[in-house]
Short mmCIF file of C-alpha atoms in Angstrom, two decimals:
data_model
loop_
_atom_site.label_atom_id
_atom_site.label_comp_id
_atom_site.label_asym_id
_atom_site.label_seq_id
_atom_site.Cartn_x
_atom_site.Cartn_y
_atom_site.Cartn_z
CA UNK A 208 62.84 156.07 76.17
CA UNK A 209 61.80 153.33 77.37
CA UNK A 210 64.76 150.86 78.07
CA UNK A 211 63.70 146.82 77.00
CA UNK A 212 65.88 143.44 76.99
CA UNK A 213 64.87 140.21 76.02
CA UNK A 214 67.06 137.41 78.21
CA UNK A 215 69.00 135.48 76.39
CA UNK A 216 67.90 131.37 76.74
CA UNK A 217 69.63 128.51 75.31
CA UNK A 218 69.49 126.65 73.51
CA UNK A 219 67.23 129.44 70.81
CA UNK A 220 70.86 130.41 69.60
CA UNK A 221 69.94 133.64 70.01
CA UNK A 222 71.35 136.37 71.74
CA UNK A 223 69.56 139.53 74.69
CA UNK A 224 68.09 142.65 72.41
CA UNK A 225 68.37 146.33 74.37
CA UNK A 226 66.88 149.66 73.52
CA UNK A 227 68.12 152.39 75.34
CA UNK A 228 68.50 156.86 74.97
CA UNK A 229 71.13 158.17 75.62
CA UNK A 230 72.30 161.69 74.83
CA UNK A 231 68.54 162.56 73.73
CA UNK A 232 69.58 160.01 70.30
CA UNK A 233 68.85 156.20 70.39
CA UNK A 234 70.53 153.54 69.97
CA UNK A 235 69.86 150.24 69.33
CA UNK A 236 71.14 147.11 69.79
CA UNK A 237 69.07 143.49 67.68
CA UNK A 238 70.59 140.35 68.24
CA UNK A 239 70.67 137.65 64.67
CA UNK A 240 69.79 134.12 65.74
CA UNK A 241 72.96 132.05 64.19
CA UNK A 242 73.95 131.16 60.56
CA UNK A 243 72.40 127.20 61.07
CA UNK A 244 69.06 128.97 62.51
CA UNK A 245 66.08 128.54 59.92
CA UNK A 246 65.66 133.10 60.09
CA UNK A 247 69.12 133.06 59.52
CA UNK A 248 68.94 130.86 56.84
CA UNK A 249 66.37 132.75 55.04
CA UNK A 250 67.03 136.09 55.64
CA UNK A 251 62.74 136.49 55.49
CA UNK A 252 60.73 136.82 58.81
CA UNK A 253 62.35 139.28 61.02
CA UNK A 254 63.39 139.07 63.95
CA UNK A 255 59.86 139.55 66.51
CA UNK A 256 58.74 136.80 64.24
CA UNK A 257 61.61 133.89 65.07
CA UNK A 258 61.62 133.93 69.37
CA UNK A 259 59.44 131.97 70.20
CA UNK A 260 56.08 133.17 72.74
CA UNK A 261 57.39 134.66 76.21
CA UNK A 262 55.56 132.13 78.70
CA UNK A 263 57.73 129.89 76.67
CA UNK A 264 61.02 132.14 76.09
CA UNK A 265 60.13 131.84 80.91
CA UNK A 266 59.90 128.77 80.85
CA UNK A 267 63.17 128.38 78.96
CA UNK A 268 64.56 129.43 80.88
CA UNK A 269 63.02 128.09 83.85
CA UNK A 270 64.66 124.76 82.60
CA UNK A 271 67.88 126.76 81.67
CA UNK A 272 68.81 128.16 85.04
CA UNK A 273 67.95 124.46 86.91
CA UNK A 274 70.09 123.12 84.96
CA UNK A 275 72.91 125.52 85.19
CA UNK A 276 71.65 124.96 89.53
CA UNK A 277 72.87 121.22 89.30
CA UNK A 278 75.89 121.44 87.40
CA UNK A 279 77.18 123.78 89.74
CA UNK A 280 75.53 121.74 93.07
CA UNK A 281 77.51 119.48 90.65
CA UNK A 282 80.78 121.13 90.72
CA UNK A 283 80.70 121.93 94.27
CA UNK A 284 80.06 118.89 95.73
CA UNK A 285 83.20 117.82 93.42
CA UNK A 286 84.71 120.62 94.75
CA UNK A 287 84.57 120.01 98.59
CA UNK A 288 86.19 117.58 100.70
CA UNK A 289 84.23 113.92 100.42
CA UNK A 290 82.54 112.90 103.36
CA UNK A 291 82.29 108.99 103.58
CA UNK A 292 79.68 108.48 106.14
CA UNK A 293 79.34 112.07 107.62
CA UNK A 294 78.02 111.00 111.08
CA UNK A 295 79.59 107.89 111.71
CA UNK A 296 81.81 108.32 114.86
CA UNK A 297 84.01 105.92 113.99
CA UNK A 298 85.12 107.08 110.28
CA UNK A 299 85.91 110.18 111.61
CA UNK A 300 84.62 111.72 108.36
CA UNK A 301 82.08 113.85 110.33
CA UNK A 302 85.47 116.03 111.57
CA UNK A 303 84.79 117.08 107.88
CA UNK A 304 82.05 118.07 107.60
CA UNK A 305 81.86 120.31 110.42
CA UNK A 306 85.62 121.11 109.32
CA UNK A 307 84.30 124.72 109.41
CA UNK A 308 82.56 125.46 112.28
CA UNK A 309 85.50 124.08 114.00
CA UNK A 310 88.31 126.03 111.65
CA UNK A 311 85.93 129.03 112.36
CA UNK A 312 86.13 128.41 116.33
CA UNK A 313 89.55 127.56 116.54
CA UNK A 314 91.65 130.06 114.15
CA UNK A 315 90.01 132.91 117.19
CA UNK A 316 92.69 131.35 120.39
CA UNK A 317 96.21 132.47 119.91
CA UNK A 318 98.40 130.63 117.64
CA UNK A 319 101.23 129.91 121.10
CA UNK A 320 97.17 128.01 122.35
CA UNK A 321 95.92 126.60 120.09
CA UNK A 322 99.91 124.26 119.99
CA UNK A 323 99.43 124.33 123.48
CA UNK A 324 95.90 122.83 123.40
CA UNK A 325 96.99 120.24 120.84
CA UNK A 326 100.73 118.75 122.84
CA UNK A 327 98.79 118.51 125.55
CA UNK A 328 95.92 116.76 123.70
CA UNK A 329 98.02 114.16 122.82
CA UNK A 330 99.98 113.41 126.66
CA UNK A 331 96.47 113.58 128.06
CA UNK A 332 95.07 110.92 124.94
CA UNK A 333 98.67 109.41 124.94
CA UNK A 334 99.01 108.17 128.82
CA UNK A 335 95.31 107.62 128.97
CA UNK A 336 94.48 105.69 125.87
CA UNK A 337 94.02 101.93 127.68
CA UNK A 338 92.30 102.41 130.36
CA UNK A 339 95.71 102.44 132.46
CA UNK A 340 95.02 105.66 133.58
CA UNK A 341 92.31 104.48 136.74
CA UNK A 342 95.26 101.77 137.43
CA UNK A 343 97.92 104.38 138.07
CA UNK A 344 95.31 106.24 140.01
CA UNK A 345 94.38 103.92 142.57
CA UNK A 346 98.05 104.00 143.22
CA UNK A 347 98.55 107.45 144.23
CA UNK A 348 95.37 107.01 146.63
CA UNK A 349 96.99 104.68 147.81
CA UNK A 350 100.01 105.92 148.53
CA UNK A 351 97.88 109.30 150.91
CA UNK A 352 96.54 106.61 152.74
CA UNK A 353 99.66 104.08 152.76
CA UNK A 354 99.34 103.80 157.31
CA UNK A 355 95.70 102.15 156.64
CA UNK A 356 97.05 99.48 153.61
CA UNK A 357 98.07 97.01 156.38
CA UNK A 358 94.91 97.49 158.40
CA UNK A 359 92.37 97.74 154.93
CA UNK A 360 94.38 93.97 154.02
CA UNK A 361 93.65 92.37 157.34
CA UNK A 362 89.71 94.02 156.69
CA UNK A 363 89.57 92.74 153.27
CA UNK A 364 90.89 88.67 154.01
CA UNK A 365 88.77 88.69 157.28
CA UNK A 366 85.52 89.76 154.79
CA UNK A 367 86.93 87.07 151.98
CA UNK A 368 87.69 84.38 154.28
CA UNK A 369 83.86 84.25 155.83
CA UNK A 370 82.41 84.68 152.77
CA UNK A 371 79.61 82.05 151.95
CA UNK A 372 80.26 78.93 149.81
CA UNK A 373 79.85 79.99 145.67
CA UNK A 374 81.83 82.34 143.80
CA UNK A 375 81.99 86.12 144.49
CA UNK A 376 84.40 88.55 143.29
CA UNK A 377 85.23 89.47 147.11
CA UNK A 378 86.56 86.40 147.15
CA UNK A 379 89.02 87.83 144.31
CA UNK A 380 89.13 90.60 145.62
CA UNK A 381 86.98 91.98 143.39
CA UNK A 382 84.24 93.40 144.64
CA UNK A 383 83.38 97.05 143.37
CA UNK A 384 83.86 95.53 140.15
CA UNK A 385 81.43 97.46 137.75
CA UNK A 386 82.32 100.63 139.26
CA UNK A 387 85.27 100.11 138.42
CA UNK A 388 85.21 99.15 134.93
CA UNK A 389 82.09 101.66 133.62
CA UNK A 390 84.39 103.96 134.88
CA UNK A 391 87.53 102.98 132.91
CA UNK A 392 85.40 101.68 129.19
CA UNK A 393 83.99 105.79 129.50
CA UNK A 394 86.59 107.23 130.34
CA UNK A 395 89.40 105.55 127.40
CA UNK A 396 86.26 106.12 124.94
CA UNK A 397 85.36 109.43 125.81
CA UNK A 398 89.40 110.33 125.09
CA UNK A 399 90.05 107.81 122.69
CA UNK A 400 86.70 108.97 120.26
CA UNK A 401 87.15 112.35 120.94
CA UNK A 402 90.58 113.81 121.47
CA UNK A 403 91.77 112.02 119.52
CA UNK A 404 89.16 112.52 116.53
CA UNK A 405 90.40 116.41 117.66
CA UNK A 406 93.70 115.57 116.63
CA UNK A 407 92.71 113.97 113.17
CA UNK A 408 91.04 117.29 112.82
CA UNK A 409 93.50 118.91 113.69
CA UNK A 410 96.23 117.50 111.42
CA UNK A 411 95.41 115.23 108.75
CA UNK A 412 91.63 117.68 107.87
CA UNK A 413 92.74 120.87 109.13
CA UNK A 414 96.43 121.37 107.71
CA UNK A 415 95.82 117.68 105.37
CA UNK A 416 96.12 121.19 102.62
CA UNK A 417 99.36 121.34 104.39
CA UNK A 418 101.00 117.74 105.94
CA UNK A 419 104.01 118.86 103.52
CA UNK A 420 105.20 120.48 106.48
CA UNK A 421 103.68 117.95 109.35
CA UNK A 422 103.28 114.38 107.99
CA UNK A 423 106.38 111.55 107.40
CA UNK A 424 104.45 110.24 104.15
CA UNK A 425 103.54 113.98 103.32
CA UNK A 426 101.77 112.71 100.10
CA UNK A 427 99.76 108.96 101.21
CA UNK A 428 97.15 108.97 103.31
CA UNK A 429 95.44 105.61 104.29
CA UNK A 430 91.83 105.07 103.48
CA UNK A 431 88.70 106.09 104.32
CA UNK A 432 87.73 102.08 104.91
CA UNK A 433 91.34 101.71 106.60
CA UNK A 434 90.63 104.30 108.89
CA UNK A 435 86.55 102.76 109.65
CA UNK A 436 88.82 100.28 110.65
CA UNK A 437 91.35 100.82 112.50
CA UNK A 438 88.58 102.85 113.80
CA UNK A 439 85.99 99.48 115.20
CA UNK A 440 88.91 96.85 115.77
CA UNK A 441 90.90 100.12 117.58
CA UNK A 442 87.29 100.40 119.94
CA UNK A 443 87.42 96.81 120.68
CA UNK A 444 90.38 96.70 121.52
CA UNK A 445 89.92 99.47 123.74
CA UNK A 446 87.16 97.31 125.66
CA UNK A 447 89.64 94.23 126.78
CA UNK A 448 92.23 97.36 127.90
CA UNK A 449 89.70 98.69 129.99
CA UNK A 450 88.54 95.69 131.07
CA UNK A 451 91.83 94.43 132.14
CA UNK A 452 92.40 97.27 133.55
CA UNK A 453 90.02 98.44 135.86
CA UNK A 454 90.33 94.59 137.05
CA UNK A 455 93.55 95.62 138.01
CA UNK A 456 92.42 98.78 139.40
CA UNK A 457 90.07 96.94 141.62
CA UNK A 458 92.35 93.94 143.23
CA UNK A 459 95.40 95.87 143.35
CA UNK A 460 92.78 98.44 146.04
CA UNK A 461 90.93 96.11 147.31
CA UNK A 462 93.99 94.93 149.26
CA UNK A 463 95.38 92.76 146.23
CA UNK A 464 99.23 91.68 145.87
CA UNK A 465 101.85 94.15 143.56
CA UNK A 466 105.48 95.13 144.01
CA UNK A 467 104.56 99.34 142.94
CA UNK A 468 105.05 100.24 146.70
CA UNK A 469 104.62 103.61 147.89
CA UNK A 470 107.47 104.32 151.07
CA UNK A 471 110.72 105.50 149.65
CA UNK A 472 112.87 103.68 153.32
CA UNK A 473 110.93 99.69 152.71
CA UNK A 474 114.26 99.70 149.42
CA UNK A 475 116.31 102.78 150.34
CA UNK A 476 116.72 105.87 148.28
CA UNK A 477 119.90 104.23 146.52
CA UNK A 478 117.24 101.80 144.78
CA UNK A 479 114.61 104.76 144.05
CA UNK A 480 116.58 106.22 141.84
CA UNK A 481 118.41 103.10 140.74
CA UNK A 482 114.78 101.94 139.80
CA UNK A 483 113.38 104.77 136.87
CA UNK A 484 116.84 103.58 134.57
CA UNK A 485 116.09 99.49 135.24
CA UNK A 486 113.05 99.03 135.77
CA UNK A 487 112.40 101.59 132.02
CA UNK A 488 115.71 99.57 130.37
CA UNK A 489 114.33 96.28 130.92
CA UNK A 490 110.18 97.60 130.05
CA UNK A 491 111.48 98.79 127.06
CA UNK A 492 114.23 95.68 126.23
CA UNK A 493 110.89 93.32 126.29
CA UNK A 494 108.78 95.45 124.55
CA UNK A 495 111.34 95.28 122.00
CA UNK A 496 111.46 91.49 121.47
CA UNK A 497 107.64 90.55 122.26
CA UNK A 498 107.27 92.97 118.97
CA UNK A 499 110.10 90.83 116.79
CA UNK A 500 108.56 87.66 117.86
CA UNK A 501 105.48 88.80 116.18
CA UNK A 502 107.58 89.38 113.67
CA UNK A 503 108.24 85.48 112.86
CA UNK A 504 106.09 84.60 109.37
CA UNK A 505 103.59 82.61 112.13
CA UNK A 506 103.35 85.04 113.76
CA UNK A 507 102.74 88.20 111.10
CA UNK A 508 100.73 86.38 108.77
CA UNK A 509 98.41 85.80 111.58
CA UNK A 510 98.28 87.88 113.74
CA UNK A 511 100.39 90.66 113.61
CA UNK A 512 99.63 91.61 109.99
CA UNK A 513 96.22 93.27 110.78
CA UNK A 514 98.33 95.99 112.46
CA UNK A 515 100.59 96.48 109.42
CA UNK A 516 97.35 97.04 107.26
CA UNK A 517 98.25 100.75 108.33
CA UNK A 518 100.86 101.66 106.28
CA UNK A 519 100.73 105.09 106.46
CA UNK A 520 99.87 104.55 111.32
CA UNK A 521 97.53 107.58 112.40
CA UNK A 522 97.03 107.85 116.63
CA UNK A 523 94.25 105.68 116.48
CA UNK A 524 96.47 103.01 114.61
CA UNK A 525 98.12 102.53 118.19
CA UNK A 526 95.08 100.51 119.49
CA UNK A 527 94.43 98.66 116.24
CA UNK A 528 95.58 94.95 117.14
CA UNK A 529 95.40 91.63 116.71
CA UNK A 530 92.75 91.18 120.48
CA UNK A 531 94.82 88.03 120.85
CA UNK A 532 98.09 89.95 121.04
CA UNK A 533 96.55 92.70 122.19
CA UNK A 534 96.17 91.48 125.85
CA UNK A 535 99.26 89.56 125.37
CA UNK A 536 100.92 93.15 125.07
CA UNK A 537 98.99 94.77 127.68
CA UNK A 538 99.99 91.51 130.23
CA UNK A 539 104.19 92.54 129.64
CA UNK A 540 103.61 95.84 130.11
CA UNK A 541 102.44 95.56 133.39
CA UNK A 542 105.75 92.67 134.27
CA UNK A 543 107.83 96.00 135.21
CA UNK A 544 105.19 98.47 135.85
CA UNK A 545 105.47 101.52 137.03
CA UNK A 546 103.57 104.61 136.96
CA UNK A 547 104.93 106.90 136.23
CA UNK A 548 107.06 105.38 133.17
CA UNK A 549 103.68 104.01 132.36
CA UNK A 550 102.96 106.95 130.77
CA UNK A 551 105.74 108.33 129.35
CA UNK A 552 105.98 104.72 127.42
CA UNK A 553 102.19 105.40 126.01
CA UNK A 554 102.03 109.00 125.93
CA UNK A 555 105.43 108.56 123.17
CA UNK A 556 102.76 105.07 121.59
CA UNK A 557 100.56 107.36 120.23
CA UNK A 558 102.92 110.03 118.63
CA UNK A 559 105.12 106.59 117.04
CA UNK A 560 101.93 106.49 115.40
CA UNK A 561 100.61 109.26 114.94
CA UNK A 562 101.90 110.49 111.74
CA UNK A 563 103.95 113.01 112.06
CA UNK A 564 106.58 113.87 112.52
CA UNK A 565 107.29 114.77 115.66
CA UNK A 566 111.55 114.99 116.80
CA UNK A 567 112.59 114.09 120.58
CA UNK A 568 113.95 116.58 122.41
CA UNK A 569 117.26 117.57 124.30
CA UNK A 570 117.11 115.60 127.12
CA UNK A 571 115.92 112.18 125.03
CA UNK A 572 118.46 111.23 123.74
CA UNK A 573 117.86 107.67 123.77
CA UNK A 574 114.01 108.35 122.78
CA UNK A 575 114.32 108.09 118.37
CA UNK A 576 112.01 110.29 116.64
CA UNK A 577 108.71 109.70 115.39
CA UNK A 578 109.57 109.38 111.56
CA UNK A 579 112.10 105.15 113.61
CA UNK A 580 108.56 103.48 113.24
CA UNK A 581 106.14 105.17 110.77
CA UNK A 582 109.26 103.15 108.89
CA UNK A 583 108.60 100.17 110.35
CA UNK A 584 105.29 100.37 108.67
CA UNK A 585 106.32 101.38 105.54
CA UNK A 586 108.91 99.38 105.02
CA UNK A 587 107.02 95.81 107.55
CA UNK A 588 110.35 94.80 109.40
CA UNK A 589 112.72 95.97 110.87
CA UNK A 590 112.79 98.68 113.16
CA UNK A 591 110.75 96.76 115.77
CA UNK A 592 112.48 99.36 119.50
CA UNK A 593 110.18 101.81 120.87
CA UNK A 594 111.32 103.98 122.80
CA UNK A 595 115.13 103.39 121.94
CA UNK A 596 116.62 102.34 118.85
CA UNK A 597 119.71 100.69 120.25
CA UNK A 598 117.88 97.54 120.42
CA UNK A 599 117.55 96.79 116.71
CA UNK A 600 121.60 99.05 116.55
CA UNK A 601 122.96 96.13 118.51
CA UNK A 602 120.79 93.57 117.16
CA UNK A 603 121.47 94.45 113.34
CA UNK A 604 117.51 95.15 112.69
CA UNK A 605 117.73 99.14 112.58
CA UNK A 606 117.03 100.20 109.23
CA UNK A 607 119.48 100.94 106.27
CA UNK A 608 121.05 102.93 103.77
CA UNK A 609 121.75 100.07 101.84
CA UNK A 610 118.71 97.83 102.05
CA UNK A 611 115.33 97.08 101.23
CA UNK A 612 112.73 96.11 103.39
CA UNK A 613 109.39 94.58 102.16
CA UNK A 614 106.33 92.82 103.75
CA UNK A 615 107.94 89.64 102.42
CA UNK A 616 111.31 90.42 103.46
CA UNK A 617 111.02 88.91 107.38
CA UNK A 618 113.56 88.26 110.61
CA UNK A 619 114.61 92.65 109.54
CA UNK A 620 117.88 92.15 107.78
CA UNK A 621 116.21 92.96 104.34
CA UNK A 622 118.13 92.65 101.47
CA UNK A 623 121.31 94.20 100.10
CA UNK A 624 120.91 97.05 97.07
CA UNK A 625 123.78 94.66 95.41
CA UNK A 626 120.37 91.76 95.22
CA UNK A 627 117.46 93.67 93.49
CA UNK A 628 116.51 94.15 90.68
CA UNK A 629 115.69 97.37 88.74
CA UNK A 630 112.45 96.78 89.36
CA UNK A 631 112.77 96.28 92.60
CA UNK A 632 115.15 99.10 93.66
CA UNK A 633 112.77 100.89 91.02
CA UNK A 634 110.11 100.10 93.87
CA UNK A 635 112.21 101.18 96.53
CA UNK A 636 113.14 104.63 95.16
CA UNK A 637 109.35 105.36 95.22
CA UNK A 638 108.81 104.44 98.55
CA UNK A 639 111.31 106.90 99.70
CA UNK A 640 111.10 109.63 97.42
CA UNK A 641 107.20 109.45 99.42
CA UNK A 642 109.14 110.54 102.63
CA UNK A 643 109.70 113.40 103.78
CA UNK A 644 113.17 115.17 104.66
CA UNK A 645 111.70 117.06 107.32
CA UNK A 646 110.64 113.45 109.74
CA UNK A 647 114.53 113.36 109.27
CA UNK A 648 117.19 115.05 110.83
CA UNK A 649 119.54 115.99 108.58
CA UNK A 650 119.91 115.57 104.74
CA UNK A 651 119.76 111.20 105.43
CA UNK A 652 116.06 111.25 103.82
CA UNK A 653 118.35 112.41 100.60
CA UNK A 654 121.65 110.21 101.39
CA UNK A 655 119.00 107.27 101.54
CA UNK A 656 117.20 108.16 97.73
CA UNK A 657 121.19 108.62 96.81
CA UNK A 658 121.35 105.71 97.33
CA UNK A 659 119.12 103.87 95.00
CA UNK A 660 119.44 106.26 92.81
CA UNK A 661 123.09 104.70 91.86
CA UNK A 662 122.46 101.37 91.01
CA UNK A 663 119.64 102.28 88.53
CA UNK A 664 122.64 104.65 86.39
#
């Protein structure tokens, strides 16, 4: 027996009708119109009379399918990660658009190799993000040709003295500056957007749904507008930093004065080994005070506040600083520059701004964990140090669990819990509970939360 089927048509209230033959007996199921329809009310017309013409059914069915596809499309779009400006590299949202493709190839790598690549990427980005890589490279090149340094310096001076009147880059030992500047800026931007983008994808896109495993503030993410803002500002600061580094590299390569020396016998082995901790301590202490000074109300409100727009910092935040402050900071960094230490300092600059709960290694007892500086961004005027937390402990600016810290409480001393209102305590409790206990060692985070809860009872 022939089998026929009339498809369901939403909007007309009809179900499908099927006629089949099974085992020689016929079975027929006829749908009835709903009770509210005219046919159901009268009960006089047959089903075949009530069914609209076949052409009308086809058109209605097509309209129904189109409507269903639109609803489904909207639902799928809603479920996907919203791509704000998908093709804009300054918004890093293009990573979200291509996440599935990147994930497909990344999953083919062994786990240990993926972790190793991520670690190397952090190191490369941190040690080269401001263009200092070219300055460091120049010193290494000069170290290998140390014997010719005096001759080169003499010939350069002779060339400069014989130059004609008028401006000349050679007069300032900057001949060939364009070459250094192009390389410094190009490599810096490629690493900044390339490796920085990779790290953003590796953590903030790929592992976003597991943020409690790796993020210092697992339930808080920087909004898309601030992501774009920090990359635009950071890119401009990077241009300034690369220019300064290229200028210094060019100057040194052309025989300019530098405190960096290449022959250990010049000052002896004793000073060589002693200079490592001396330069490191001096540089970090100087950086502590430079940072703390920018938290004085006037300098903070006019310069440093721009950097504190990012309460949940990322690796891109490290250069997202007011241009004036950025140049000032870079000049401070060069006061006691020691190439290998400079790479170490900038590497941890990336780590500290990453928002990821990196921990210091066993051989770094002086180095605070990433949460130390993440607290600085979350609570503003506290934890001013970078690579040594001892400066904050000495000067009383180390975060304490019995104090509240906010953007309007300056000078790093905080406000005692005893002096806070219930509303202030609740707001601070919310901040403390938003932190990841895995970012701390031991039960520090839980103790901080408990301290406020006691006051609220």
